[in-house]
XYZ file of N, CA and C in Angstrom:
579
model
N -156.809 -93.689 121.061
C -156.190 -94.788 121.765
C -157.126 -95.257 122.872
N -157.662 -96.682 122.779
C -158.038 -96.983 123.783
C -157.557 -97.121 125.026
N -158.317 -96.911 126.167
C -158.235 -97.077 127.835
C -158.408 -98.478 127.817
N -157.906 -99.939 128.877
C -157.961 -100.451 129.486
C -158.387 -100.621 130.831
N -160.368 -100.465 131.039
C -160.680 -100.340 132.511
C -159.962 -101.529 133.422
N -159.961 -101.101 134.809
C -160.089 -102.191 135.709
C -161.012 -101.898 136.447
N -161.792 -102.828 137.493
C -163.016 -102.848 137.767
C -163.132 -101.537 139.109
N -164.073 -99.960 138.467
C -164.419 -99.265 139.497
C -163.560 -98.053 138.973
N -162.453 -98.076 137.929
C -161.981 -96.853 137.144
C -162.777 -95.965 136.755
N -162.979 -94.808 136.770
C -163.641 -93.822 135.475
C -162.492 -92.949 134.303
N -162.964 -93.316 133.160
C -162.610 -92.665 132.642
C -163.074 -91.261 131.792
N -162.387 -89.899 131.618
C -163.512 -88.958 130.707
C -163.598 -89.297 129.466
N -164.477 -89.430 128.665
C -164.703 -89.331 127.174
C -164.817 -87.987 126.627
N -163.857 -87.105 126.833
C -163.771 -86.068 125.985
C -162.779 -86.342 124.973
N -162.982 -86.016 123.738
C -162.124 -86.043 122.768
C -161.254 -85.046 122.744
N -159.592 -86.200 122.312
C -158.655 -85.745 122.230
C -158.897 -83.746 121.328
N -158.146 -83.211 121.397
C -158.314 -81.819 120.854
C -159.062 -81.204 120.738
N -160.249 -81.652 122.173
C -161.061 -80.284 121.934
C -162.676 -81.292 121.541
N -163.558 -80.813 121.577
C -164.687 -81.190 120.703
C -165.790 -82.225 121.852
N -166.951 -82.566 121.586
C -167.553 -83.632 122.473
C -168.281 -84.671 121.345
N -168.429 -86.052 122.278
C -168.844 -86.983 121.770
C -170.632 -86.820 121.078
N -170.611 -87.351 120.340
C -172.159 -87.581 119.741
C -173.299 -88.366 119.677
N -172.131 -89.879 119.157
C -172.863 -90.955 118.992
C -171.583 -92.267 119.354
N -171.923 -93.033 120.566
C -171.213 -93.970 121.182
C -172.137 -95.354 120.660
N -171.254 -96.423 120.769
C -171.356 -97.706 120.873
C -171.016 -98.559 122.013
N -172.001 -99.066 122.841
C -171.303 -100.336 124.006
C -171.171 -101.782 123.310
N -170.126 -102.059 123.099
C -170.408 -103.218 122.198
C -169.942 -104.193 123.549
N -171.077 -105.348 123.531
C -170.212 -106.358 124.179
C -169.610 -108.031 123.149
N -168.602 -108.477 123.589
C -168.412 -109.928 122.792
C -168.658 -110.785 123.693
N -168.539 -111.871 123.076
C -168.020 -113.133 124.530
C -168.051 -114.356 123.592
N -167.323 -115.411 124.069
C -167.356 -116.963 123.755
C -167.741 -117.810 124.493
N -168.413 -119.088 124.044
C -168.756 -120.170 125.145
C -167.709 -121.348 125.267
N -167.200 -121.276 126.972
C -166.426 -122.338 127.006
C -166.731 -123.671 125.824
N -165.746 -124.499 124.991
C -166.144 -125.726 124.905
C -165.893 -126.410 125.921
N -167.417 -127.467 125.754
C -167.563 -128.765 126.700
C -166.429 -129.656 126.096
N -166.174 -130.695 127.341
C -165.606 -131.389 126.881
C -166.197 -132.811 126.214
N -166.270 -133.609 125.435
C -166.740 -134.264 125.193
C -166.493 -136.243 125.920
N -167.927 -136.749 125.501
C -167.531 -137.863 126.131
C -166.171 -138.568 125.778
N -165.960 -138.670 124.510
C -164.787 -139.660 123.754
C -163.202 -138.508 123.777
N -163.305 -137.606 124.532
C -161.927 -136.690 124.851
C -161.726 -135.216 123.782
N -162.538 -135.516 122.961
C -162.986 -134.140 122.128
C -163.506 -132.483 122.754
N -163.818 -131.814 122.048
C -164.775 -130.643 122.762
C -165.922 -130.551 121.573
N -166.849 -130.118 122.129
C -168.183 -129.728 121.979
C -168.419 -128.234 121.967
N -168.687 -127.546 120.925
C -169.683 -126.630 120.861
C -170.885 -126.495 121.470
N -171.190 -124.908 122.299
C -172.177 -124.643 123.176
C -172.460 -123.294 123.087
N -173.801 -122.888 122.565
C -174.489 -121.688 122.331
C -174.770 -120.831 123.584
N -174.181 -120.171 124.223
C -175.059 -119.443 125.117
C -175.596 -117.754 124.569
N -176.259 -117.725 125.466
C -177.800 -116.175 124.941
C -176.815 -115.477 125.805
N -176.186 -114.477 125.605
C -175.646 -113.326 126.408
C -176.786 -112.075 125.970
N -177.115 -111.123 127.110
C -178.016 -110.085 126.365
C -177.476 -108.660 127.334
N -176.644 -107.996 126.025
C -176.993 -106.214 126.708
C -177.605 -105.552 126.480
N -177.887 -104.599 127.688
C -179.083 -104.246 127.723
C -178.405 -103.014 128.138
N -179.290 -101.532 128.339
C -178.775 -100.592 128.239
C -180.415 -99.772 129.649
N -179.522 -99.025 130.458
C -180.750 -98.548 131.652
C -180.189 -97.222 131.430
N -181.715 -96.150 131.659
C -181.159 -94.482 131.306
C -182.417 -94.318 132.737
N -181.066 -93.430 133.696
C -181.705 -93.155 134.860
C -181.497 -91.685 134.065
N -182.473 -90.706 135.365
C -182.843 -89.687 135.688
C -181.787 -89.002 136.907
N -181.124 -87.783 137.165
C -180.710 -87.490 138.471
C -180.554 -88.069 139.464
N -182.116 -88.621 139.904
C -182.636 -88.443 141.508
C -182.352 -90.205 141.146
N -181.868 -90.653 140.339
C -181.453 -92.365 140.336
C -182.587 -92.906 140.100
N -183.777 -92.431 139.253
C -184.742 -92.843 138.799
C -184.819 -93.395 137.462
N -185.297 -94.710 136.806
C -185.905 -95.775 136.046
C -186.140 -95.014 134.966
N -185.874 -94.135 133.517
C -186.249 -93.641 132.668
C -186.925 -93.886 131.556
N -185.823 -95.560 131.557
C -186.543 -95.848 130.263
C -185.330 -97.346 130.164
N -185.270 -98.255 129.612
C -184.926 -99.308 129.284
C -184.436 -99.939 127.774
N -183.423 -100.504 127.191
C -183.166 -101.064 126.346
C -182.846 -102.128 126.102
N -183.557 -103.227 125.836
C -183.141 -104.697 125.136
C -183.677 -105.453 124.499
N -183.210 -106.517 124.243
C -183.505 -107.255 123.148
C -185.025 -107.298 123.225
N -186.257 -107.148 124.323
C -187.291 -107.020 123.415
C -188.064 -105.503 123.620
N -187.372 -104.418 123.391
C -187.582 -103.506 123.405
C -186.336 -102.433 122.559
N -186.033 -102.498 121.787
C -184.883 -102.180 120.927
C -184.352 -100.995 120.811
N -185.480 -99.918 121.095
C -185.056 -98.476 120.683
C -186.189 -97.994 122.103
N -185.157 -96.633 122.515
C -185.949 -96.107 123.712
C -186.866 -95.281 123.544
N -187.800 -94.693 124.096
C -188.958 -93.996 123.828
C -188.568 -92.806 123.065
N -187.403 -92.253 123.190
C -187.113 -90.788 122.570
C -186.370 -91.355 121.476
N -185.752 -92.424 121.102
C -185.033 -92.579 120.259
C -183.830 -92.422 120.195
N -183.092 -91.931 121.269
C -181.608 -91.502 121.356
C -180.877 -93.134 121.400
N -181.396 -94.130 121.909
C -180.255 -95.346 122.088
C -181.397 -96.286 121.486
N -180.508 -97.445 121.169
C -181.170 -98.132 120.168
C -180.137 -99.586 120.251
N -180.750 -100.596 120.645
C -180.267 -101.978 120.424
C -179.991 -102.503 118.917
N -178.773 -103.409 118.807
C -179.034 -103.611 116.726
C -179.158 -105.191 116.748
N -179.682 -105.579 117.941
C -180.193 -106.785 118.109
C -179.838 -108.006 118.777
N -180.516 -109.067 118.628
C -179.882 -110.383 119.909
C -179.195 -111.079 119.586
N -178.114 -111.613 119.577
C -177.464 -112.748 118.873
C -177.273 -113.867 120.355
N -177.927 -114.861 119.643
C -178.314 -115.842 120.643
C -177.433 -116.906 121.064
N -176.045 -116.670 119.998
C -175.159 -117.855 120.396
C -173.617 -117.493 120.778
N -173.196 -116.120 120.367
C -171.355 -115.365 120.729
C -170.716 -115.876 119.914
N -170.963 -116.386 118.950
C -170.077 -117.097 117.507
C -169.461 -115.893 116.614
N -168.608 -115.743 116.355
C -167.983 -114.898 115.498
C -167.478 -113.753 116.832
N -166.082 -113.313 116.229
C -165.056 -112.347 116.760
C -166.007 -110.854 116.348
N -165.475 -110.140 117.587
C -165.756 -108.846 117.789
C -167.105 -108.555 118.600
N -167.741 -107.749 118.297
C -168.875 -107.261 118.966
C -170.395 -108.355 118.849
N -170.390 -108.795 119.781
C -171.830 -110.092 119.436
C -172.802 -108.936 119.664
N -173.067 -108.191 120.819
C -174.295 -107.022 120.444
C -173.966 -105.805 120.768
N -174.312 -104.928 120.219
C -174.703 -103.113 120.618
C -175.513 -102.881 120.690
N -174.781 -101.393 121.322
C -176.322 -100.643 121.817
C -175.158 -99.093 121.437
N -176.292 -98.579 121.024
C -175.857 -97.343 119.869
C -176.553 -96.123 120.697
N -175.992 -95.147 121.074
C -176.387 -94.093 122.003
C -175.807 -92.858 121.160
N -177.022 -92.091 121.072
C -176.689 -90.679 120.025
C -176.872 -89.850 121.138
N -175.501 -89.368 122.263
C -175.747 -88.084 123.035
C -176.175 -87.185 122.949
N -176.445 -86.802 121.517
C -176.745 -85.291 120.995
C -178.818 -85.271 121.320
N -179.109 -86.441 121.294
C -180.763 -86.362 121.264
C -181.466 -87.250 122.551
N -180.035 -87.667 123.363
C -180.453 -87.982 124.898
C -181.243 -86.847 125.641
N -182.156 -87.033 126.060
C -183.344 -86.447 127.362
C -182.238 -85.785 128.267
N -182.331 -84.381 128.012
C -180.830 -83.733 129.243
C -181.036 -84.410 130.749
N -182.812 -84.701 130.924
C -183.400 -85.255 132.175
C -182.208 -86.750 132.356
N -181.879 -87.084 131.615
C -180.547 -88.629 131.502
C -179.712 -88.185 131.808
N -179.277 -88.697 133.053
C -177.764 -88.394 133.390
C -177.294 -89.549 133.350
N -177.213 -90.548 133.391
C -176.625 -91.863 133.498
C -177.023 -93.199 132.778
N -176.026 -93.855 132.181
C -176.612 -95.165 131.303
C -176.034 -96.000 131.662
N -176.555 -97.060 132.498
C -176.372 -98.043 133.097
C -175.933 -99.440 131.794
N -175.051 -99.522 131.506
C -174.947 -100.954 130.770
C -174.998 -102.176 131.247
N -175.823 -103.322 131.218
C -175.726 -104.928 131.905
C -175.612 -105.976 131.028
N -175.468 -106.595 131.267
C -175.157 -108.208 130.526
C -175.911 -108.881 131.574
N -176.694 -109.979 130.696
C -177.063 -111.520 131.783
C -177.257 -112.745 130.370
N -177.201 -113.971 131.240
C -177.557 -114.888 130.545
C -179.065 -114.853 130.326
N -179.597 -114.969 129.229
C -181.037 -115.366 129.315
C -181.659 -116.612 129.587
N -180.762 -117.768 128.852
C -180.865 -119.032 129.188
C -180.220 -119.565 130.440
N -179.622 -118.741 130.974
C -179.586 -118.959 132.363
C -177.915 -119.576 132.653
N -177.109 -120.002 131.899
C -175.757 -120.419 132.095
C -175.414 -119.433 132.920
N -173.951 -119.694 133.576
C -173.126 -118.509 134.374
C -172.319 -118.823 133.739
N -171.163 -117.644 134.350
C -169.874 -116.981 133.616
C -168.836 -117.894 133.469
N -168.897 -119.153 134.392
C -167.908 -120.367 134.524
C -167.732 -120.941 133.092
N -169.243 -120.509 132.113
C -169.548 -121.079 131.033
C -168.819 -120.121 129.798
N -168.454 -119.137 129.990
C -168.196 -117.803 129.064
C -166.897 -117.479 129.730
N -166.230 -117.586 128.005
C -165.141 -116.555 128.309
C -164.798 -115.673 126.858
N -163.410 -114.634 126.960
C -163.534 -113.819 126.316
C -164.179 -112.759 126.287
N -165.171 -112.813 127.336
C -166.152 -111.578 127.430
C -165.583 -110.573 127.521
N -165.995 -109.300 127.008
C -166.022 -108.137 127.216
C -166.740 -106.735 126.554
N -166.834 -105.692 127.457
C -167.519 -104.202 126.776
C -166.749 -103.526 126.378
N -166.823 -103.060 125.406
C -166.133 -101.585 125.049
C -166.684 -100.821 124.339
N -166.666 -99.605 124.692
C -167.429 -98.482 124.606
C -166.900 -97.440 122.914
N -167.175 -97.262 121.932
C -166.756 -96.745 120.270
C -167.023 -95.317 120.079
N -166.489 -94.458 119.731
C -166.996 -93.113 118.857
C -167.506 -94.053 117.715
N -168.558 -93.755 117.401
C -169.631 -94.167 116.223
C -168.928 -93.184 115.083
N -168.346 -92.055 115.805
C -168.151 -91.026 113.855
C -166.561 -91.305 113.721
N -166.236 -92.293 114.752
C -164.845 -91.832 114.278
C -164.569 -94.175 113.999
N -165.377 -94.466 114.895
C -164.727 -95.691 114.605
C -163.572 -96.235 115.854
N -163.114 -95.174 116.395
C -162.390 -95.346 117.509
C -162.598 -96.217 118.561
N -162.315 -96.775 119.306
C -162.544 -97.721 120.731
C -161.534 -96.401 121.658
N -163.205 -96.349 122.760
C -162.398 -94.668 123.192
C -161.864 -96.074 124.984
N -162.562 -97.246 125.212
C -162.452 -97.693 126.562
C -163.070 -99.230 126.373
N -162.283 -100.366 126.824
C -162.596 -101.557 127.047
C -162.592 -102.296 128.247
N -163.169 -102.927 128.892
C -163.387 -103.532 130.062
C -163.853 -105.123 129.692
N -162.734 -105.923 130.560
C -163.019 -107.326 130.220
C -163.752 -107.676 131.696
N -164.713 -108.391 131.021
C -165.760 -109.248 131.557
C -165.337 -110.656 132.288
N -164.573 -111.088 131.478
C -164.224 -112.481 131.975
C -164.019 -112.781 133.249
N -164.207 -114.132 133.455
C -164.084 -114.358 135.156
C -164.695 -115.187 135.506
N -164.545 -116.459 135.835
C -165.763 -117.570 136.110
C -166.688 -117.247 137.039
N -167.378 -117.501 137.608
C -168.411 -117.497 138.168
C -169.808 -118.021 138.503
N -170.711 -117.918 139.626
C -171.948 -118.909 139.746
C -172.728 -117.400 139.759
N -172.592 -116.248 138.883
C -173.314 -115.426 138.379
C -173.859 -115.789 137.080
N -175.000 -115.470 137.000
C -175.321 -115.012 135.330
C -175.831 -113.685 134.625
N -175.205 -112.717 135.643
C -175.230 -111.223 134.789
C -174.108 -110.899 135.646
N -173.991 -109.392 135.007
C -173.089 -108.267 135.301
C -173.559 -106.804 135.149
N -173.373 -105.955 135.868
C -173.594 -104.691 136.077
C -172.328 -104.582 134.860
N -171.634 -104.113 133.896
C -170.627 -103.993 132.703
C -170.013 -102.377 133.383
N -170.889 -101.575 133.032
C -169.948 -100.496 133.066
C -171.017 -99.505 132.948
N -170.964 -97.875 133.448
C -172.236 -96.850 133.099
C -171.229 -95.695 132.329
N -172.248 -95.115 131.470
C -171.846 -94.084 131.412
C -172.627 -92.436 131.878
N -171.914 -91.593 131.846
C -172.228 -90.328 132.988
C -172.510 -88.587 132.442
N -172.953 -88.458 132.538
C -173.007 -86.850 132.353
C -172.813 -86.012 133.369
N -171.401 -84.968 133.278
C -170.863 -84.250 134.234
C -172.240 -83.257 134.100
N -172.009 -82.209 135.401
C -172.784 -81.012 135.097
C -171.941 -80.159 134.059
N -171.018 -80.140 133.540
C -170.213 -79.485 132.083
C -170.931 -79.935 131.244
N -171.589 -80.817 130.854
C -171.870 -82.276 129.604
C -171.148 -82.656 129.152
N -169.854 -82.697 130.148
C -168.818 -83.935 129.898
C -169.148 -85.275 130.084
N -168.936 -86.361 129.017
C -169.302 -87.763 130.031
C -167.809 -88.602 130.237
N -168.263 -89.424 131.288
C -167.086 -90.415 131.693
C -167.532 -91.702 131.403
N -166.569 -92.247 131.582
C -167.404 -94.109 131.668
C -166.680 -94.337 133.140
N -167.308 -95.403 133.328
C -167.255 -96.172 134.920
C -167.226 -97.509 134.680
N -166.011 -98.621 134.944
C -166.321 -99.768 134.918
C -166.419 -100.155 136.255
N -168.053 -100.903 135.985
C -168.601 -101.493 137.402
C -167.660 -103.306 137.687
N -168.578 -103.884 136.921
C -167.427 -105.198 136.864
C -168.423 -106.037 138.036
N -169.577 -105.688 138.354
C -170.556 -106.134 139.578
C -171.210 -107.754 139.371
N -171.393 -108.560 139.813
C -171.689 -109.833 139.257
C -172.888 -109.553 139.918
N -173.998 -109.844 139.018
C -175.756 -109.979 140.359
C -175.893 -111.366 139.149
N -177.493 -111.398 139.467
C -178.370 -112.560 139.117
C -179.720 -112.259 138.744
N -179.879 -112.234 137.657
C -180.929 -112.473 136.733
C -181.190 -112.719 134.783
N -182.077 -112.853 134.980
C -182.173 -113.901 133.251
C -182.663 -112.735 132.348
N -183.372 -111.295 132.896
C -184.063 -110.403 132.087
C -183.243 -108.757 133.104
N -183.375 -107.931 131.837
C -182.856 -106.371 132.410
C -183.640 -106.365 133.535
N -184.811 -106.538 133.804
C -185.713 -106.231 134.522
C -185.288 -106.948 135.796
N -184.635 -108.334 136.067
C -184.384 -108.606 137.214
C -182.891 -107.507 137.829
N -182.346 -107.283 136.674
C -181.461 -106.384 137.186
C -181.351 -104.784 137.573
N -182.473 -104.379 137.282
C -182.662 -103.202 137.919
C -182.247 -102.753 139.136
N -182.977 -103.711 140.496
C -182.910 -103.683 141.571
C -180.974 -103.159 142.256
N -180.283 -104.292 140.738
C -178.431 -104.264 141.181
C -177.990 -102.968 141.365
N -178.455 -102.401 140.272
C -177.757 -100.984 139.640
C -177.964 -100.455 140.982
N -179.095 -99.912 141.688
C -178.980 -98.900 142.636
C -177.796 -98.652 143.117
N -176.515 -99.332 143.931
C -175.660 -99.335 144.387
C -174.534 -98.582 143.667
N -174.805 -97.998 142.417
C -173.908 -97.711 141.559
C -174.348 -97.209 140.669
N -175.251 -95.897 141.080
C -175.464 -94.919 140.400
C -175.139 -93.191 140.790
């Protein structure tokens, strides 16, 4: 049964009866407002949403990075399944696929973000949202909606955590910053690691 975050909740991802997670999915969706049109119609409008996936270290250190132009992380444990440049079609527009079992124990934390690449803000998008999957089971273990207008064009989404048990939790951040690439968003995360 899925959780319903609100912004700054944690929840644990231990599985029901016992057992630990393996292989997770952050899937995010979203839709682009229609414009309205000149003659009283609406208009179709493509926007680039991109998640991206950050694997700190303990000490809140930079490990390693995931997105659209970097797809799979140096060890191979998380892995992007690519960009979809426009949010057309229901359900998950992108993932990012995280196999806990072959994460760097040095990873304690996975920062998830969203930004526009083409640069729209959130005033432009709705429907957005993350939610986090057991990959072996198919399950939606936690969802967090995104939506929300705004003169942002990213979001800090949500992290996930490794207890000292190797329990993990999720955390919905829900943080609005500003930038067009993961890389401008680095700097956000600090605050919330």
């Amino acid at each position: 049964m899925s959780v319903n975050l609100t912004k700054g909740q944690k929840v644990s991802l231990a599985k029901r009866g016992g057992g630990t997670l393996s292989v997770v999915r952050m899937g995010l969706g979203w839709d682009a407002v229609k414009k309205r049109g000149l003659f009283g119609g609406s208009k179709s409008q493509s926007i680039d949403l991109d998640a991206s996936a950050l694997l700190f270290d303990g000490a809140g250190q930079l490990v390693d990075a995931v997105w659209f132009r970097q797809l799979q992380s140096r060890d191979g444990s998380v892995r992007h399944t690519g960009d979809n440049l426009t949010g057309d079609g229901d359900g998950d527009d992108e993932s990012v696929i995280v196999d806990l079992t072959r994460l760097s124990p040095g990873t304690t934390q996975i920062v998830f973000t969203v930004n526009s690449f083409t640069g729209q803000d959130f005033s432009q998008i709705e429907n957005a949202f993350c939610r986090l999957v057991d990959e072996t089971t198919g399950e939606e273990l936690a969802r967090y909606d995104l939506s929300g207008s705004g003169q942002h064009n990213a979001q800090i989404m949500a992290k996930v955590s490794r207890a000292g048990s190797g329990e993990w939790t999720m955390t919905a951040i829900g943080a609005t910053a500003s930038g067009r690439t993961v890389q401008d968003l680095v700097p956000a995360t600090a605050g919330y690691l």
